Amino acid sequence: GQQVMQIPQYQHVQEGEDFTTYCNSSTTLSNIQWYKQRPGGHPVFLIQLVKSGEVKKQKRLTFQFGEAKKNSSLHITATQTTDVGTYFCAGRNNTDKLIFGTGTRLQVFP
Amino acid sequence: DGGITQSPKYLFRKEGQNVTLSCEQNLNHDAMYWYRQDPGQGLRLIYYSQIVNDFQKGDIAEGYSVSREKKESFPLTVTSAQKNPTAFYLCASSIALNTEAFFGQGTRLTVV
């Protein structure tokens, strides 16, 4: 079945450093979504990418969807302590299922 | 105040008992989902529903059952057949299957 892997599993950074998480699917995706889950909380939607090669920005966050629509990345510039949490990608292929990636847990040290 | 509500937040059950987790949304969303999250893990899809009176199995449906008799409600029953039921259960809804999902606060189920 469809699998969505994320790397790295964990990332510890000093405040102000950049952070990137990568998402790879075993199948071509129709779209990809990104979510953030704070410790003890529930996932909150960040963005959706649909087009091949699409790049979207939200302040310090940059999201990319690969040309082959099988991978995606989230890059955070100059991390802050408020960025702490687990970042998940989630994608759909030609089925109706929304499959979540394994997640990357980000810890930011002040 | 619109949103998606899961209750209760914490639930304890004895092994061998069935338990039903509630999920209600007043967002008028057609699609609803149930995910399971284990400590330090991602979200795994249990069941999803595109529309009332219809639902489909996700990747880990064994030992679970759902119903979708009303648009607003998508309860999940964890049966005694589920081998490792202790987990954090998240319900979500979306306008349609290819739009953003809104999650409830989750129910942490502990089976002893």
Short mmCIF file of C-alpha atoms in Angstrom, two decimals:
data_model
loop_
_atom_site.label_atom_id
_atom_site.label_comp_id
_atom_site.label_asym_id
_atom_site.label_seq_id
_atom_site.Cartn_x
_atom_site.Cartn_y
_atom_site.Cartn_z
CA GLY A 1 0.00 0.00 0.00
CA GLN A 2 0.89 3.64 -0.12
CA GLN A 3 3.63 4.67 2.27
CA VAL A 4 4.74 8.15 3.19
CA MET A 5 8.08 8.49 4.94
CA GLN A 6 9.60 11.57 6.51
CA ILE A 7 13.17 12.34 7.44
CA PRO A 8 14.62 13.10 9.82
CA GLN A 9 12.59 11.54 12.61
CA TYR A 10 13.95 14.06 15.12
CA GLN A 11 15.77 17.36 14.77
CA HIS A 12 17.22 19.51 17.54
CA VAL A 13 18.30 23.01 16.55
CA GLN A 14 19.50 26.16 18.26
CA GLU A 15 17.08 29.04 18.01
CA GLY A 16 17.87 30.98 14.87
CA GLU A 17 19.07 27.97 12.88
CA ASP A 18 17.21 26.71 9.86
CA PHE A 19 15.26 23.44 9.73
CA THR A 20 14.11 21.20 6.87
CA THR A 21 11.96 18.08 6.84
CA TYR A 22 11.55 15.88 3.79
CA CYS A 23 8.55 13.79 2.79
CA ASN A 24 8.71 10.89 0.32
CA SER A 25 5.84 8.85 -1.03
CA SER A 26 6.00 5.42 -2.62
CA THR A 27 3.31 6.52 -5.11
CA THR A 28 2.49 9.66 -7.07
CA LEU A 29 0.32 12.04 -5.07
CA SER A 30 -2.60 14.14 -6.29
CA ASN A 31 -1.86 16.69 -3.58
CA ILE A 32 0.09 17.04 -0.38
CA GLN A 33 -0.80 18.74 2.88
CA TRP A 34 1.35 19.76 5.83
CA TYR A 35 0.25 19.77 9.47
CA LYS A 36 1.84 20.83 12.76
CA GLN A 37 1.14 19.09 16.04
CA ARG A 38 2.26 20.82 19.24
CA PRO A 39 3.23 18.57 22.18
CA GLY A 40 0.03 17.22 23.73
CA GLY A 41 -2.10 18.75 20.99
CA HIS A 42 -3.78 17.76 17.77
CA PRO A 43 -2.58 18.28 14.17
CA VAL A 44 -3.35 21.69 12.70
CA PHE A 45 -3.42 22.27 8.95
CA LEU A 46 -0.66 24.48 7.54
CA ILE A 47 -0.93 24.31 3.75
CA GLN A 48 -1.87 22.26 0.70
CA LEU A 49 0.19 21.90 -2.49
CA VAL A 50 -1.38 20.59 -5.68
CA LYS A 51 0.77 21.41 -8.70
CA SER A 52 4.00 19.73 -9.74
CA GLY A 53 6.97 21.86 -8.65
CA GLU A 54 4.77 24.19 -6.61
CA VAL A 55 6.41 26.40 -3.98
CA LYS A 56 4.45 28.26 -1.31
CA LYS A 57 5.64 30.50 1.50
CA GLN A 58 4.11 31.40 4.84
CA LYS A 59 6.35 33.91 6.62
CA ARG A 60 9.41 31.86 7.64
CA LEU A 61 8.01 28.57 6.25
CA THR A 62 8.64 27.44 2.66
CA PHE A 63 6.84 24.42 1.21
CA GLN A 64 7.79 22.62 -1.98
CA PHE A 65 6.10 19.88 -4.00
CA GLY A 66 8.41 17.84 -6.18
CA GLU A 67 8.26 17.74 -9.96
CA ALA A 68 7.27 14.08 -9.91
CA LYS A 69 4.68 14.72 -7.18
CA LYS A 70 6.21 12.02 -5.01
CA ASN A 71 8.12 14.18 -2.56
CA SER A 72 7.79 17.41 -0.66
CA SER A 73 9.75 19.52 1.80
CA LEU A 74 9.12 22.05 4.53
CA HIS A 75 11.87 24.54 5.34
CA ILE A 76 11.78 26.88 8.33
CA THR A 77 14.15 29.84 8.29
CA ALA A 78 15.55 31.14 11.58
CA THR A 79 13.64 28.85 13.91
CA GLN A 80 11.95 30.17 17.03
CA THR A 81 10.90 28.33 20.18
CA THR A 82 7.29 28.61 19.00
CA ASP A 83 8.17 26.31 16.08
CA VAL A 84 8.52 23.35 18.46
CA GLY A 85 6.29 20.43 17.54
CA THR A 86 5.92 17.55 15.13
CA TYR A 87 5.48 18.32 11.45
CA PHE A 88 3.52 15.86 9.32
CA CYS A 89 3.01 15.68 5.61
CA ALA A 90 -0.14 13.96 4.35
CA GLY A 91 -0.92 12.91 0.82
CA ARG A 92 -3.51 11.33 -1.41
CA ASN A 93 -2.81 9.20 -4.45
CA ASN A 94 -5.55 7.86 -6.71
CA THR A 95 -7.53 6.56 -3.75
CA ASP A 96 -9.59 8.53 -1.29
CA LYS A 97 -7.32 7.95 1.66
CA LEU A 98 -5.41 10.78 3.34
CA ILE A 99 -2.20 9.06 4.44
CA PHE A 100 0.03 10.78 6.95
CA GLY A 101 3.79 10.66 6.96
CA THR A 102 5.78 9.41 9.91
CA GLY A 103 6.44 12.95 11.13
CA THR A 104 9.50 14.98 12.12
CA ARG A 105 9.73 16.14 15.70
CA LEU A 106 11.44 19.53 16.01
CA GLN A 107 12.99 20.75 19.24
CA VAL A 108 14.34 24.31 19.39
CA PHE A 109 16.75 25.29 22.13
CA PRO A 110 16.86 28.99 23.16
CA ASP B 1 -18.90 28.06 17.97
CA GLY B 2 -18.08 25.71 15.09
CA GLY B 3 -15.71 22.82 15.38
CA ILE B 4 -15.13 19.15 15.85
CA THR B 5 -15.59 17.64 19.29
CA GLN B 6 -14.29 14.40 20.66
CA SER B 7 -15.32 13.02 23.99
CA PRO B 8 -14.18 12.04 26.45
CA LYS B 9 -10.61 13.35 26.54
CA TYR B 10 -9.40 10.41 28.64
CA LEU B 11 -10.99 6.97 28.75
CA PHE B 12 -10.09 3.89 30.75
CA ARG B 13 -11.47 0.43 30.02
CA LYS B 14 -10.85 -3.08 31.14
CA GLU B 15 -9.45 -5.55 28.67
CA GLY B 16 -12.18 -7.45 26.81
CA GLN B 17 -14.70 -4.61 26.87
CA ASN B 18 -15.90 -2.77 23.80
CA VAL B 19 -15.72 1.01 24.00
CA THR B 20 -17.19 3.72 21.76
CA LEU B 21 -15.43 7.04 21.12
CA SER B 22 -17.58 9.98 20.17
CA CYS B 23 -16.86 12.44 17.35
CA GLU B 24 -19.24 15.27 16.46
CA GLN B 25 -18.78 18.15 14.01
CA ASN B 26 -20.96 21.16 13.27
CA LEU B 27 -18.90 22.34 10.30
CA ASN B 28 -21.28 20.74 7.76
CA HIS B 29 -18.40 18.66 6.45
CA ASP B 30 -19.11 15.61 4.29
CA ALA B 31 -15.89 13.70 4.98
CA MET B 32 -14.83 12.34 8.36
CA TYR B 33 -11.86 10.26 9.47
CA TRP B 34 -10.49 8.29 12.40
CA TYR B 35 -6.77 8.04 13.03
CA ARG B 36 -4.75 6.28 15.68
CA GLN B 37 -1.51 7.74 17.04
CA ASP B 38 0.92 5.78 19.20
CA PRO B 39 3.64 7.50 21.27
CA GLY B 40 6.26 9.07 19.02
CA GLN B 41 4.50 7.75 15.92
CA GLY B 42 2.64 9.15 12.98
CA LEU B 43 -1.09 8.94 12.33
CA ARG B 44 -2.53 5.72 10.96
CA LEU B 45 -5.90 5.71 9.21
CA ILE B 46 -8.53 3.45 10.76
CA TYR B 47 -11.73 4.34 8.87
CA TYR B 48 -13.01 7.21 6.77
CA SER B 49 -16.36 8.31 5.43
CA GLN B 50 -17.10 10.43 2.39
CA ILE B 51 -20.79 10.82 3.00
CA VAL B 52 -23.61 9.75 5.29
CA ASN B 53 -24.30 6.00 5.39
CA ASP B 54 -20.99 5.24 3.68
CA PHE B 55 -17.58 4.44 5.11
CA GLN B 56 -14.39 2.75 4.01
CA LYS B 57 -11.63 0.84 5.80
CA GLY B 58 -8.32 2.52 6.28
CA ASP B 59 -4.99 0.79 6.81
CA ILE B 60 -5.64 -0.60 10.30
CA ALA B 61 -9.40 -1.28 10.45
CA GLU B 62 -9.17 -4.69 12.13
CA GLY B 63 -10.72 -4.65 15.59
CA TYR B 64 -12.59 -1.39 14.98
CA SER B 65 -16.05 -0.51 13.69
CA VAL B 66 -17.76 2.76 12.75
CA SER B 67 -21.14 4.10 11.70
CA ARG B 68 -22.21 7.24 9.85
CA GLU B 69 -25.93 7.55 10.38
CA LYS B 70 -25.81 11.33 10.62
CA LYS B 71 -23.62 13.84 8.82
CA GLU B 72 -22.46 15.35 12.11
CA SER B 73 -21.48 12.14 13.85
CA PHE B 74 -18.87 9.44 13.21
CA PRO B 75 -18.48 7.25 16.33
CA LEU B 76 -15.68 4.70 16.56
CA THR B 77 -16.06 1.44 18.48
CA VAL B 78 -12.90 -0.24 19.70
CA THR B 79 -13.82 -3.90 20.04
CA SER B 80 -12.27 -6.59 22.20
CA ALA B 81 -10.75 -7.99 18.99
CA GLN B 82 -8.30 -5.07 18.81
CA LYS B 83 -5.05 -6.49 20.17
CA ASN B 84 -3.40 -3.24 21.31
CA PRO B 85 -6.16 -0.68 21.84
CA THR B 86 -4.25 1.70 24.13
CA ALA B 87 -3.50 4.77 21.99
CA PHE B 88 -4.41 8.36 21.20
CA TYR B 89 -7.40 8.48 18.84
CA LEU B 90 -7.96 11.47 16.58
CA CYS B 91 -11.10 12.27 14.63
CA ALA B 92 -11.04 14.71 11.72
CA SER B 93 -13.41 16.16 9.17
CA SER B 94 -13.12 18.01 5.88
CA ILE B 95 -15.48 19.65 3.40
CA ALA B 96 -14.51 17.06 0.83
CA LEU B 97 -11.86 14.39 0.53
CA ASN B 98 -9.25 16.64 -1.11
CA THR B 99 -9.46 19.59 1.26
CA GLU B 100 -7.83 20.40 4.58
CA ALA B 101 -8.74 18.26 7.55
CA PHE B 102 -9.81 19.74 10.89
CA PHE B 103 -8.96 17.62 13.91
CA GLY B 104 -10.65 17.17 17.23
CA GLN B 105 -8.74 17.34 20.51
CA GLY B 106 -8.37 13.56 20.60
CA THR B 107 -9.29 10.82 23.05
CA ARG B 108 -6.57 9.04 24.96
CA LEU B 109 -7.75 5.47 25.52
CA THR B 110 -6.07 3.26 28.09
CA VAL B 111 -7.03 -0.39 28.36
CA VAL B 112 -5.92 -2.17 31.50
#
